[in-house]
Coordinates of C-alpha atoms in Angstrom, one line a residue:
Chain B
M104 CA 11.3 30.7 7.0
R105 CA 13.4 29.9 3.9
S106 CA 12.5 31.6 0.7
P107 CA 10.1 29.2 -1.3
H108 CA 12.6 29.3 -4.2
V109 CA 15.4 27.6 -2.2
P110 CA 14.4 24.0 -1.7
E111 CA 15.5 21.9 1.3
L112 CA 17.8 19.0 0.5
V113 CA 16.7 16.1 2.8
C114 CA 19.3 13.4 3.0
P115 CA 19.4 9.8 4.4
A116 CA 21.6 8.7 7.2
G117 CA 21.7 5.0 8.3
T118 CA 24.5 5.6 10.8
P119 CA 25.9 8.4 12.9
A120 CA 29.0 8.6 10.4
A121 CA 26.6 9.0 7.5
L122 CA 24.7 11.7 9.3
R123 CA 27.9 13.6 9.9
A124 CA 28.9 13.0 6.2
A125 CA 25.5 14.4 4.9
V126 CA 25.7 17.4 7.2
D127 CA 29.3 18.2 6.0
A128 CA 28.3 17.7 2.4
G129 CA 25.6 20.4 2.7
A130 CA 22.3 18.6 3.6
D131 CA 19.6 21.0 4.8
S132 CA 18.0 18.1 6.7
V133 CA 18.9 14.6 7.6
Y134 CA 16.5 11.8 8.1
C135 CA 17.1 8.7 10.2
G136 CA 15.4 6.0 12.3
F137 CA 15.9 3.9 15.4
C138 CA 17.4 0.4 15.5
D139 CA 14.0 -1.5 15.4
E140 CA 10.8 -2.2 13.5
T141 CA 9.5 1.3 14.1
N142 CA 11.1 2.5 10.8
A143 CA 11.0 1.3 7.2
R144 CA 14.6 0.6 6.8
N145 CA 14.9 -2.0 9.7
F146 CA 18.1 -3.5 8.4
P147 CA 20.8 -5.3 10.5
G148 CA 23.6 -2.9 11.6
L149 CA 21.7 0.2 10.6
N150 CA 20.0 3.1 12.4
F151 CA 20.5 4.9 15.8
T152 CA 20.1 4.3 19.5
P153 CA 18.3 7.2 21.3
A154 CA 21.8 8.3 22.6
E155 CA 23.2 8.3 19.1
L156 CA 20.2 10.3 17.8
G157 CA 20.8 12.9 20.5
E158 CA 24.5 13.2 19.4
G159 CA 23.4 13.3 15.8
A160 CA 20.9 16.0 16.3
R161 CA 23.5 18.2 18.2
Y162 CA 25.9 17.7 15.4
A163 CA 23.3 18.6 12.8
H164 CA 22.1 21.6 14.6
A165 CA 25.7 22.9 15.1
G166 CA 26.1 22.5 11.3
G167 CA 22.7 24.3 10.7
A168 CA 20.9 21.2 9.5
K169 CA 17.7 19.6 10.9
V170 CA 17.1 16.1 11.9
L171 CA 13.9 14.3 10.9
V172 CA 13.1 10.9 12.5
A173 CA 11.3 8.4 10.5
I174 CA 8.9 6.3 12.6
N175 CA 6.9 5.2 9.5
T176 CA 5.9 1.5 9.9
F177 CA 2.5 0.6 11.2
P178 CA 2.6 -0.5 14.9
R179 CA 1.7 -4.0 15.6
A180 CA -1.6 -4.5 17.6
G181 CA -0.8 -4.8 21.3
A182 CA 2.8 -3.4 20.9
L183 CA 2.0 0.3 20.6
G184 CA 4.4 1.1 23.5
T185 CA 7.4 0.5 21.2
W186 CA 6.2 3.0 18.7
H187 CA 5.1 5.6 21.3
R188 CA 8.4 5.4 23.0
A189 CA 10.1 6.0 19.6
I190 CA 8.1 9.3 19.3
D191 CA 8.9 10.2 22.9
E192 CA 12.7 9.5 22.4
A193 CA 12.7 11.5 19.1
A194 CA 11.2 14.5 20.9
R195 CA 13.7 14.2 23.8
A196 CA 16.6 14.0 21.3
G197 CA 15.8 17.2 19.9
A198 CA 14.4 16.0 16.6
D199 CA 13.0 18.8 14.3
A200 CA 10.3 16.5 13.1
V201 CA 8.9 13.0 13.1
I202 CA 7.9 11.3 9.8
L203 CA 4.8 9.2 10.5
A204 CA 2.4 7.0 8.4
D205 CA 0.0 5.5 10.9
I206 CA -3.1 7.6 11.8
G207 CA -3.1 6.2 15.4
L208 CA 0.5 7.4 15.8
L209 CA -0.3 10.8 14.2
A210 CA -3.0 11.2 16.8
Y211 CA -0.7 10.2 19.6
A212 CA 2.0 12.6 18.5
R213 CA -0.4 15.5 18.1
E214 CA -1.8 14.8 21.6
R215 CA 1.4 14.2 23.5
H216 CA 4.0 16.4 21.5
P217 CA 2.0 19.2 20.0
D218 CA 5.0 21.2 19.3
L219 CA 6.9 18.5 17.6
R220 CA 6.6 18.9 13.7
R221 CA 4.7 16.1 12.1
H222 CA 5.6 15.1 8.6
L223 CA 3.5 12.6 6.7
S224 CA 5.6 9.6 5.5
V225 CA 5.4 8.5 1.8
Q226 CA 4.0 5.3 3.5
A227 CA 0.8 7.0 4.0
A228 CA 0.3 7.3 0.3
A229 CA -1.6 10.6 0.5
A230 CA -1.9 11.0 -3.3
N231 CA -4.3 14.0 -3.7
A232 CA -5.2 17.3 -2.2
D233 CA -8.2 16.1 -0.4
A234 CA -6.3 13.3 1.4
I235 CA -3.6 15.8 2.3
R236 CA -6.2 18.2 3.7
F237 CA -7.5 15.4 5.8
Y238 CA -4.1 14.7 7.4
V239 CA -3.5 18.5 7.8
E240 CA -6.8 19.2 9.4
E241 CA -7.0 16.0 11.6
F242 CA -3.4 15.7 12.7
G243 CA -1.8 19.1 12.1
V244 CA 0.6 17.7 9.4
R245 CA 3.1 20.4 8.3
R246 CA 4.7 18.5 5.5
V247 CA 3.7 15.6 3.2
V248 CA 6.1 13.3 1.4
L249 CA 4.3 12.6 -1.8
P250 CA 3.8 9.1 -3.1
R251 CA 5.7 8.2 -6.2
V252 CA 2.7 7.8 -8.4
L253 CA 2.3 11.5 -9.3
T254 CA 3.3 13.4 -12.4
V255 CA 5.0 16.8 -12.1
N256 CA 1.9 18.5 -13.2
E257 CA -0.2 16.7 -10.6
I258 CA 2.4 17.8 -8.0
A259 CA 2.0 21.4 -9.1
A260 CA -1.8 21.0 -8.9
I261 CA -1.5 19.7 -5.4
N262 CA 0.7 22.6 -4.2
K263 CA -1.8 25.1 -5.5
E264 CA -4.5 23.5 -3.3
V265 CA -2.8 22.5 0.1
S266 CA -1.7 24.5 3.1
C267 CA 1.3 22.4 4.0
E268 CA 4.6 21.8 2.5
T269 CA 5.4 18.9 0.0
E270 CA 8.6 16.8 -0.2
V271 CA 9.4 14.6 -3.1
F272 CA 11.9 11.8 -3.8
V273 CA 14.4 12.8 -6.4
F274 CA 17.2 10.0 -6.2
G275 CA 17.7 6.5 -5.2
G276 CA 15.6 3.4 -4.8
L277 CA 12.2 3.5 -6.5
C278 CA 9.0 1.7 -5.4
V279 CA 6.6 1.2 -8.2
M280 CA 3.6 0.4 -6.0
A281 CA 1.9 3.0 -3.8
E282 CA 4.0 2.7 -0.7
G283 CA 2.4 1.7 2.6
R284 CA -0.1 -0.3 0.5
C285 CA 2.0 -3.1 -0.6
S286 CA 2.1 -6.6 0.8
L287 CA 4.0 -8.3 -2.1
S288 CA 7.0 -8.9 0.2
S289 CA 5.0 -10.6 3.0
Y290 CA 3.2 -12.7 0.5
A291 CA 6.5 -14.2 -0.5
T292 CA 8.6 -14.0 2.7
G293 CA 6.2 -13.2 5.7
K294 CA 8.0 -9.9 6.3
S295 CA 6.6 -6.6 5.0
P296 CA 7.5 -2.9 4.8
N297 CA 4.3 -2.0 6.8
M298 CA 4.8 -4.5 9.7
N299 CA 8.5 -5.2 9.8
G300 CA 10.2 -2.2 7.9
V301 CA 11.7 -4.5 5.3
C302 CA 11.0 -5.4 1.6
S303 CA 12.4 -8.5 0.0
P304 CA 14.6 -9.1 2.9
A305 CA 18.1 -10.5 2.4
S306 CA 17.3 -13.2 5.0
H307 CA 15.0 -14.8 2.4
V308 CA 17.1 -14.4 -0.6
H309 CA 18.9 -17.4 -2.1
Y310 CA 20.9 -17.8 -5.2
R311 CA 21.6 -21.1 -7.1
E312 CA 23.3 -21.9 -10.3
E313 CA 21.4 -23.9 -12.8
K314 CA 22.3 -24.6 -16.5
G315 CA 24.7 -21.8 -16.7
E316 CA 22.2 -19.4 -15.1
L317 CA 22.1 -17.7 -11.8
V318 CA 18.7 -18.0 -10.3
S319 CA 17.7 -15.6 -7.6
R320 CA 14.9 -16.8 -5.3
L321 CA 12.9 -14.8 -2.8
G322 CA 11.3 -17.3 -0.3
E323 CA 9.8 -20.0 -2.6
F324 CA 9.7 -18.0 -5.7
T325 CA 12.2 -17.3 -8.5
I326 CA 12.5 -13.6 -9.1
D327 CA 15.1 -13.6 -11.8
R328 CA 17.5 -15.8 -14.0
V329 CA 20.5 -14.3 -15.6
P330 CA 23.3 -15.8 -17.5
R331 CA 26.2 -16.7 -15.1
H332 CA 28.6 -14.0 -16.3
E333 CA 26.2 -11.2 -16.1
P334 CA 25.6 -9.1 -12.9
A335 CA 22.4 -10.3 -11.1
P336 CA 20.4 -7.6 -9.6
Y337 CA 19.2 -8.0 -6.1
P338 CA 15.9 -9.8 -6.2
T339 CA 13.6 -7.0 -5.2
L340 CA 10.1 -8.6 -5.8
C341 CA 8.5 -5.9 -8.1
K342 CA 11.9 -5.6 -10.1
G343 CA 11.8 -9.3 -11.0
C344 CA 11.4 -11.0 -14.3
F345 CA 8.3 -13.0 -14.8
S346 CA 5.7 -14.2 -17.5
A347 CA 2.2 -13.0 -17.9
G348 CA 0.3 -14.2 -20.9
D349 CA 2.4 -13.8 -23.8
Y350 CA 4.7 -11.3 -22.1
R351 CA 8.0 -12.4 -20.6
G352 CA 10.1 -9.7 -18.8
H353 CA 9.9 -7.2 -16.1
V354 CA 6.1 -7.1 -15.6
F355 CA 6.2 -4.4 -13.0
E356 CA 9.4 -2.4 -13.4
Y357 CA 13.0 -3.0 -14.6
P358 CA 15.7 -3.1 -11.9
V359 CA 16.0 0.7 -12.1
S360 CA 16.6 3.5 -9.6
L361 CA 15.1 6.9 -9.5
D362 CA 17.0 9.9 -10.9
A363 CA 14.9 13.0 -11.2
A364 CA 17.9 15.4 -11.2
A365 CA 16.9 16.6 -14.7
L366 CA 13.4 17.5 -13.3
V367 CA 14.8 19.7 -10.4
P368 CA 13.8 22.9 -12.2
Q369 CA 10.3 21.7 -13.0
L370 CA 9.7 20.4 -9.5
L371 CA 10.9 23.7 -8.1
K372 CA 8.4 25.5 -10.2
A373 CA 5.7 23.0 -9.1
G374 CA 6.2 24.5 -5.7
V375 CA 7.9 21.5 -4.0
T376 CA 9.5 22.5 -0.6
A377 CA 12.0 19.7 -0.1
F378 CA 13.9 17.2 -2.3
K379 CA 14.5 13.9 -0.7
I380 CA 17.3 11.5 -1.4
E381 CA 16.6 7.8 -0.7
G382 CA 19.1 5.4 0.7
R383 CA 19.6 5.1 4.5
Q384 CA 21.0 1.7 3.8
R385 CA 23.8 3.3 1.8
S386 CA 27.5 3.8 2.7
R387 CA 28.9 7.0 4.3
S388 CA 30.9 7.7 1.0
Y389 CA 27.9 7.3 -1.2
I390 CA 25.9 9.7 0.9
R391 CA 28.8 12.2 0.8
D392 CA 29.0 12.0 -3.0
V393 CA 25.3 12.1 -3.7
V394 CA 24.6 14.9 -1.3
T395 CA 27.6 16.9 -2.6
S396 CA 26.3 16.5 -6.1
F397 CA 22.7 17.4 -5.4
R398 CA 23.8 20.4 -3.4
R399 CA 25.7 21.6 -6.4
A400 CA 22.8 20.9 -8.8
V401 CA 20.2 22.6 -6.5
D402 CA 22.4 25.7 -5.8
A403 CA 23.1 26.1 -9.5
E404 CA 19.5 25.9 -10.4
V405 CA 18.6 28.4 -7.7
A406 CA 21.3 30.8 -8.9
G407 CA 19.9 30.6 -12.4
E408 CA 23.0 28.7 -13.6
P409 CA 23.0 25.5 -15.6
I410 CA 23.2 22.2 -13.6
P411 CA 26.7 20.9 -13.9
P412 CA 26.6 18.0 -16.3
G413 CA 27.4 14.5 -15.2
A414 CA 27.4 15.5 -11.5
L415 CA 25.0 12.7 -10.7
Q416 CA 25.3 10.3 -13.5
R417 CA 28.4 8.6 -12.0
L418 CA 26.5 7.8 -8.8
S419 CA 24.1 5.6 -10.5
E420 CA 26.9 4.2 -12.8
G421 CA 26.1 0.6 -13.8
Q422 CA 22.5 1.2 -13.0
T423 CA 19.7 2.1 -15.2
T424 CA 17.7 5.1 -14.0
T425 CA 14.3 6.5 -14.7
A426 CA 12.4 9.6 -13.8
G427 CA 9.6 7.2 -12.8
A428 CA 6.0 8.4 -12.4
Y429 CA 7.0 12.1 -12.7
R430 CA 6.7 11.7 -16.4
K431 CA 3.2 10.6 -17.5
T432 CA 4.5 8.1 -20.0
W433 CA 5.6 5.9 -17.0
R434 CA 2.1 4.8 -16.3
Chain Z
M127 CA -21.9 -12.2 23.7
T128 CA -23.2 -14.5 20.9
T129 CA -23.6 -12.9 17.5
V130 CA -24.6 -14.6 14.3
P131 CA -21.7 -14.3 12.1
T132 CA -22.4 -12.5 8.9
I133 CA -21.0 -12.7 5.2
T134 CA -20.1 -9.7 3.2
L135 CA -19.6 -9.8 -0.5
G136 CA -16.7 -7.4 -1.2
P137 CA -16.7 -5.2 -4.3
L138 CA -16.0 -6.8 -7.6
L139 CA -12.3 -6.1 -8.4
F140 CA -12.2 -7.2 -12.0
N141 CA -13.4 -5.7 -15.2
W142 CA -16.5 -7.7 -16.2
T143 CA -18.9 -6.7 -18.9
A144 CA -22.0 -4.8 -17.9
D145 CA -24.2 -7.9 -18.6
Q146 CA -21.9 -10.2 -16.6
W147 CA -22.0 -7.6 -13.9
S148 CA -25.9 -7.4 -13.8
D149 CA -26.4 -11.1 -14.1
F150 CA -23.9 -11.8 -11.3
Y151 CA -25.6 -9.5 -8.8
A152 CA -29.1 -10.7 -9.9
R153 CA -28.0 -14.2 -8.9
I154 CA -26.3 -13.1 -5.7
A155 CA -29.5 -11.2 -4.9
D156 CA -31.8 -14.2 -5.5
E157 CA -29.8 -17.1 -4.3
A158 CA -26.7 -16.3 -2.1
P159 CA -26.9 -16.5 1.7
I160 CA -25.0 -13.3 1.9
D161 CA -25.9 -10.5 4.3
R162 CA -24.4 -7.5 2.7
V163 CA -23.0 -6.6 -0.7
C164 CA -20.4 -4.0 -1.6
L165 CA -20.9 -2.4 -5.1
G166 CA -18.8 0.2 -6.9
E167 CA -15.4 0.6 -8.5
V168 CA -12.4 0.1 -6.4
V169 CA -9.6 -0.4 -8.8
C170 CA -9.8 1.8 -11.9
S171 CA -12.0 4.9 -12.3
K172 CA -12.0 4.3 -16.1
R173 CA -14.2 1.1 -15.6
L174 CA -17.1 2.7 -13.7
P175 CA -18.8 4.3 -16.9
F176 CA -19.5 0.8 -18.3
Y177 CA -21.8 -0.2 -15.5
I178 CA -22.8 2.9 -13.5
N179 CA -26.3 2.9 -15.1
R180 CA -26.7 -0.8 -13.9
L181 CA -26.3 0.2 -10.2
P182 CA -29.8 1.4 -9.4
D183 CA -31.4 -1.8 -10.5
A184 CA -28.8 -4.0 -8.8
I185 CA -29.2 -2.0 -5.6
E186 CA -32.9 -2.3 -5.7
R187 CA -32.9 -6.1 -6.4
L188 CA -30.3 -6.7 -3.5
Q189 CA -32.2 -4.7 -1.1
R190 CA -35.5 -6.4 -2.0
A191 CA -33.7 -9.7 -1.3
G192 CA -33.1 -8.3 2.3
K193 CA -29.3 -7.6 1.7
Q194 CA -27.6 -4.4 3.0
V195 CA -26.0 -2.6 0.1
I196 CA -22.7 -0.6 0.6
L197 CA -21.1 1.6 -1.8
S198 CA -17.3 1.2 -2.2
S199 CA -14.8 4.0 -2.8
L200 CA -11.9 4.0 -5.1
A201 CA -8.6 2.7 -3.8
L202 CA -6.0 5.1 -5.3
V203 CA -7.2 8.6 -5.9
T204 CA -5.1 10.9 -7.9
L205 CA -7.1 12.5 -10.8
K206 CA -9.6 15.3 -10.6
R207 CA -12.3 12.9 -11.9
E208 CA -11.3 10.4 -9.2
R209 CA -11.6 13.0 -6.5
R210 CA -15.0 14.1 -7.8
M211 CA -16.0 10.4 -7.7
C212 CA -15.3 10.4 -3.9
M213 CA -17.1 13.6 -3.3
D214 CA -20.1 12.4 -5.2
L215 CA -20.1 9.2 -3.3
A216 CA -20.1 11.1 0.0
A217 CA -23.1 13.0 -1.0
S218 CA -24.9 10.1 -2.7
G219 CA -27.6 9.4 -0.2
D220 CA -28.5 7.0 2.5
L221 CA -26.3 4.0 1.6
E222 CA -23.4 3.2 3.8
I223 CA -20.0 3.9 2.2
E224 CA -17.0 1.6 2.2
V225 CA -13.9 3.7 2.6
N226 CA -10.9 2.3 0.6
D227 CA -8.8 5.4 0.6
L228 CA -8.5 8.0 3.4
T229 CA -9.4 10.6 0.9
M230 CA -13.0 9.7 1.7
L231 CA -12.8 10.8 5.3
S232 CA -12.1 14.4 4.0
H233 CA -15.6 14.3 2.4
L234 CA -17.6 12.4 5.1
K235 CA -19.5 14.4 7.6
R236 CA -18.4 14.0 11.2
D237 CA -21.5 12.0 12.1
Q238 CA -21.7 10.0 8.9
R239 CA -21.3 6.1 9.5
F240 CA -19.0 4.2 7.2
T241 CA -17.3 0.9 6.6
V242 CA -13.6 0.5 6.4
G243 CA -12.3 -1.6 3.5
P244 CA -9.4 -4.0 3.7
L245 CA -7.0 -1.6 1.9
I246 CA -7.0 0.8 4.7
N247 CA -4.1 0.3 7.0
V248 CA -5.7 -0.7 10.3
Y249 CA -2.9 -2.5 12.0
N250 CA -3.4 -1.4 15.6
E251 CA -5.8 -0.3 18.4
G252 CA -4.7 3.4 18.0
T253 CA -5.9 3.5 14.6
L254 CA -9.0 1.6 15.4
A255 CA -9.8 4.1 18.1
Y256 CA -9.5 7.1 15.7
L257 CA -11.7 5.3 13.1
A258 CA -14.2 4.4 15.8
Q259 CA -14.5 8.0 16.9
R260 CA -15.0 9.1 13.2
G261 CA -18.0 6.8 12.8
A262 CA -16.7 3.4 11.6
T263 CA -19.3 0.7 11.8
R264 CA -17.3 -2.3 10.5
V265 CA -13.7 -2.8 9.7
C266 CA -12.4 -5.3 7.3
L267 CA -8.8 -6.0 8.6
P268 CA -5.9 -5.9 6.2
P269 CA -5.4 -9.4 4.7
E270 CA -1.7 -9.6 5.9
L271 CA -2.5 -9.6 9.6
P272 CA -1.6 -12.7 11.7
L273 CA -4.1 -14.3 13.9
A274 CA -2.8 -12.6 17.1
S275 CA -3.4 -9.2 15.6
V276 CA -6.8 -10.3 14.3
E277 CA -7.8 -11.4 17.7
M278 CA -6.6 -8.3 19.5
L279 CA -8.2 -5.9 17.0
S280 CA -11.5 -7.9 16.9
H281 CA -11.9 -7.5 20.7
E282 CA -11.0 -3.9 20.5
A283 CA -13.4 -3.3 17.6
I284 CA -16.3 -5.0 19.5
F285 CA -15.5 -2.7 22.5
Y286 CA -16.0 0.3 20.2
G287 CA -19.2 -1.3 18.6
I288 CA -17.4 -1.9 15.4
E289 CA -17.9 -5.2 13.5
P290 CA -14.6 -7.0 12.9
E291 CA -14.5 -8.5 9.4
I292 CA -11.8 -10.6 7.8
W293 CA -10.8 -11.3 4.2
A294 CA -11.9 -14.9 4.1
F295 CA -12.2 -15.8 0.4
G296 CA -10.5 -14.6 -2.9
R297 CA -7.3 -13.7 -4.5
V298 CA -5.6 -11.3 -2.0
P299 CA -5.1 -7.7 -3.0
L300 CA -1.4 -7.1 -2.5
A301 CA -0.5 -3.8 -4.1
I302 CA -1.9 -0.9 -6.1
S303 CA 0.2 1.4 -8.4
G304 CA -0.1 4.5 -10.5
R305 CA 1.0 2.2 -13.3
C306 CA -1.3 -0.1 -15.3
Y307 CA 0.2 -3.5 -15.6
H308 CA -2.3 -5.0 -17.8
A309 CA -1.6 -2.2 -20.3
R310 CA 2.0 -2.6 -19.8
V311 CA 2.2 -6.3 -20.6
H312 CA 0.1 -5.6 -23.7
G313 CA 2.6 -2.9 -24.8
L314 CA -0.1 -0.2 -24.3
A315 CA -0.1 3.0 -22.3
K316 CA -2.6 3.5 -19.4
D317 CA -4.4 6.3 -21.0
N318 CA -4.9 4.2 -24.2
C319 CA -5.3 0.8 -22.6
R320 CA -8.2 -0.5 -24.7
F321 CA -9.5 -2.0 -21.5
V322 CA -7.4 -5.1 -22.0
C323 CA -8.0 -6.0 -18.4
G324 CA -11.5 -7.1 -19.4
E325 CA -9.9 -10.2 -21.1
D326 CA -9.2 -11.7 -17.7
S327 CA -12.2 -12.2 -15.5
D328 CA -10.0 -13.1 -12.5
G329 CA -6.9 -11.2 -13.3
L330 CA -4.0 -12.2 -15.5
G331 CA -1.7 -14.7 -13.9
V332 CA 2.0 -13.8 -13.4
D333 CA 4.3 -16.8 -13.2
T334 CA 7.9 -17.1 -12.3
L335 CA 10.5 -17.9 -15.0
D336 CA 10.4 -21.5 -13.3
G337 CA 6.7 -21.7 -14.1
E338 CA 5.5 -21.2 -10.5
A339 CA 2.2 -19.4 -10.3
F340 CA 2.9 -16.4 -8.3
L341 CA 0.7 -13.2 -8.7
A342 CA -2.1 -11.9 -10.8
V343 CA -2.4 -8.4 -12.3
N344 CA -5.7 -6.6 -12.5
G345 CA -5.1 -3.2 -14.1
V346 CA -3.2 -1.0 -11.5
Q347 CA -3.8 -3.7 -8.9
T348 CA -1.6 -6.8 -8.1
L349 CA -3.2 -9.8 -6.4
S350 CA -2.0 -13.1 -5.2
S351 CA -2.2 -16.0 -7.6
T352 CA -3.5 -18.1 -4.8
C353 CA -7.1 -17.8 -3.6
C354 CA -7.1 -17.1 0.1
S355 CA -9.6 -19.4 1.9
L356 CA -10.2 -19.2 5.7
L357 CA -13.1 -21.7 5.4
E358 CA -11.1 -24.1 7.5
N359 CA -10.1 -21.4 10.0
I360 CA -13.7 -20.2 10.9
D361 CA -13.7 -21.8 14.4
Q362 CA -10.4 -20.0 15.3
L363 CA -11.7 -16.8 13.9
I364 CA -14.9 -17.0 15.7
S365 CA -13.0 -17.6 18.9
A366 CA -10.8 -14.7 18.0
G367 CA -13.9 -12.4 17.9
V368 CA -14.4 -12.1 14.2
T369 CA -18.0 -11.6 13.4
S370 CA -18.0 -10.9 9.7
F371 CA -16.5 -12.8 6.8
R372 CA -15.7 -11.2 3.5
M373 CA -15.8 -13.0 0.2
S374 CA -14.3 -11.4 -2.9
P375 CA -16.1 -12.0 -6.2
H376 CA -14.6 -14.4 -8.7
S377 CA -15.9 -16.0 -11.9
G378 CA -16.5 -19.3 -10.2
D379 CA -19.8 -20.2 -8.6
M380 CA -19.9 -17.6 -5.8
V381 CA -23.3 -18.7 -4.7
A382 CA -22.0 -22.1 -4.0
V383 CA -19.0 -20.7 -2.2
A384 CA -21.2 -18.6 0.0
R385 CA -23.4 -21.6 0.9
L386 CA -20.3 -23.5 2.1
F387 CA -19.3 -20.5 4.3
R388 CA -22.8 -20.2 5.6
R389 CA -23.0 -23.9 6.5
V390 CA -19.8 -23.7 8.3
L391 CA -20.8 -20.6 10.2
D392 CA -24.1 -22.2 11.0
R393 CA -22.2 -25.3 12.3
E394 CA -23.9 -27.6 9.9
I395 CA -20.7 -29.0 8.6
E396 CA -17.0 -29.0 9.7
G397 CA -14.3 -26.7 8.2
R398 CA -12.4 -29.7 6.9
E399 CA -15.3 -31.1 5.1
A400 CA -16.3 -27.7 3.6
G401 CA -12.6 -27.4 2.5
D402 CA -12.9 -30.6 0.6
A403 CA -16.1 -29.4 -1.1
L404 CA -14.4 -26.1 -2.0
G405 CA -11.6 -27.9 -3.6
T406 CA -14.2 -30.0 -5.7
L407 CA -16.1 -26.8 -6.5
L408 CA -13.0 -24.9 -7.8
P409 CA -10.9 -27.6 -9.4
G410 CA -7.3 -26.6 -10.0
M411 CA -7.5 -23.7 -7.5
V412 CA -4.6 -23.2 -5.2
F413 CA -5.5 -21.9 -1.8
S414 CA -3.6 -20.0 0.9
N415 CA -4.0 -18.9 4.4
G416 CA -0.4 -18.1 5.3
F417 CA -0.9 -14.6 6.4
L418 CA -3.3 -15.7 9.2
R419 CA -0.8 -18.2 10.4
G420 CA 1.9 -15.5 10.5
S421 CA 3.7 -17.3 7.8
H422 CA 4.3 -16.0 4.2
G423 CA 0.9 -15.2 2.6
A424 CA 1.2 -17.9 -0.1
A425 CA 1.4 -20.8 2.5
F426 CA -1.5 -23.1 3.0
E427 CA -2.1 -25.4 5.9
R428 CA -5.4 -27.3 6.2
A429 CA -7.3 -27.6 9.4

C-alpha cells in the first residue's frame, strides 16, 4: 500500500492511445469505459472494446499503472444483461477496479466478483459519512468518488469518519448539480446521464444566426446567445444564460471548468487518497499535457517543494476556471 | 389481481409560511380524496425550523381523517445538522419514512419498513430487488422513466409486494445541488439567503433568452417549468401495473386536482374530459408527460 501522503493520480482515457499517453505521462491509474451506454461518457468514437481494454490493462500494468473501469450509468429495466456483461468483461480484462453507481450493480459485482475492487462512482452522490458507510457495509466499496458539492473542510471531516478511500475531482469539466441526480438533459432532449451516459448531447444541439447573434439551442430551448464575433460556449444546459425574475445571466453556473490545482496541498491534508482528472472525451495530447502537469504539481507538493507556477494554467487557456464547491463561497 | 389505485400527496417542496403550511394540510385532511400524505422537509434543512412545531397537529388531523402519514427525509445530506435530521427521523417512532437519500438506509433497522421517494435512482429490477429485501413497501419511480420501464418495474414491484407509484402531477424535480440558486439570482450567499425562496410559492420561473418558459428554481432544487400531468395516461398506467399516483403540492387548488384524479381512477370520467377540467382549473399552466412517452420531458401529448 502506498503511503497516505502520496496521492494517486487518476487520469481519463477515451481511447487506447489516450490510455498509453496517460500511462507514459505518469498516471497512477487510468479510468475508461466500454463503447456503449454502460458508462457516463457514451460518445461516438469513444471508449474501449473488451479486447482493447485487455490490451490497455496489459500496457498499464507493465507501466506500473492501474486500470479502473467506469460502469456508472443506471441499467435500463429489462436490459441488465448488458451491464452485467460489462462487469464480467472488466474482470476478465484484468481491471483493477470497477466504478459503479447503481445499487443493483454493486450487489451483482459483490456477489459475482467478490475480489474485484469496487469504487463508488460520483454518480452515486454519496455526500456524507453515513451514506458512505452504507455503501461500504452493504457492498464492500473500497473507494468513494466524492460528489462535487463538498467543501475541503467537509471532505476532511468525511475522511476522519469513513473506513474507505476517497477520490476527488481536481481538473476538467464541472457539474454544478449533484451528479447521478440530474434529469435536466433528458427534460430538454430525452437523453440523460443516468440512462444514456450523455448530457446535453451534440445530436440535439443546433446553432442559428439571428440579428447579429449566434443562438445555441438544445432541443427546443435556447441555451445561450452571444454576439456573432464572440466564441460561443458549447450549450451545456446548466452553463446556459437564462432569466429568472429580475436576474438575467448564468442562473446555475458560468461556462467554467474545474481547476483545484491550487487546493492540492489542502486536499492532501484532508486525507484524500486519489486525485481525479475529468475528460475521457479529450484528445490524447490534452491528456498527455494535463497528466504531465499534474504529475509535476503533485510530486512537488509531496516533496515539500513549491508547485511550479503556470503548469496548469495554459491547459485551461481561454476558459474560465473555478475551484467550485471546494470553497464554501461557491454555494 | 385488482387493487383500488391510491393517491399519495408528496412532500411540499416549496417554502411556504407556517400558516400557509398548516392551512394547506388542514384542508387536505378535511376535504381531499387522498390516501396518504408525506410530510417533512426534502429540499432545504434551513426551512424545517419554521414549521416543525406544526407537524404534530397536522399528523393528528390527517390521521383522524383516515389518511396514512409518511415522514419524508432530506434529499441532499451534507451537513452535520442534516445527518442528525436523518438519524432523528429514523428513530422518530411508528410512522413510515420516505427515503429520499440513501443516507437514510444507514440509519434504518434491517426490519424497518420504508417508502422510496422519486429522487432515489430505481431504474431497474436489480435495484428494486435490493430495496425489497431491505424493507421497501412502496417505490415512487424516478420521473424520467419511460412507460416500458414503468411497466417492467411495476410488475417486478408487485412480485416483491411493493406498491409501484408514479409521479403523476406537479412540476418535475430535475436536479439538486450544493448551491442555492434562489440566493444566487438575488445576489446572496446560501448561508445568508434571507429565505428569498419563500417569495415564490411554486418556485421561481427560469426562462430562456428567447422568452420560453423552461425551468423553475426552488432553493437548491431545479424543477421543470411545466407541470407534469399523467391524468390522461391513467388507463395506460393502470394496465402497466401502477397502483399508486403521486401528486406534488402546488399553490393551486390541490383538493380539486385530487378529486379529478380520484374520479378518473374510479372510472367516473374519462382522462380526456378530466384533462380539459384540469386546464380550466389551472388556467395558463403548461402541462407535460414527455418522459413517460420516452420523449424529452417537456413534451406533452394528450390522450
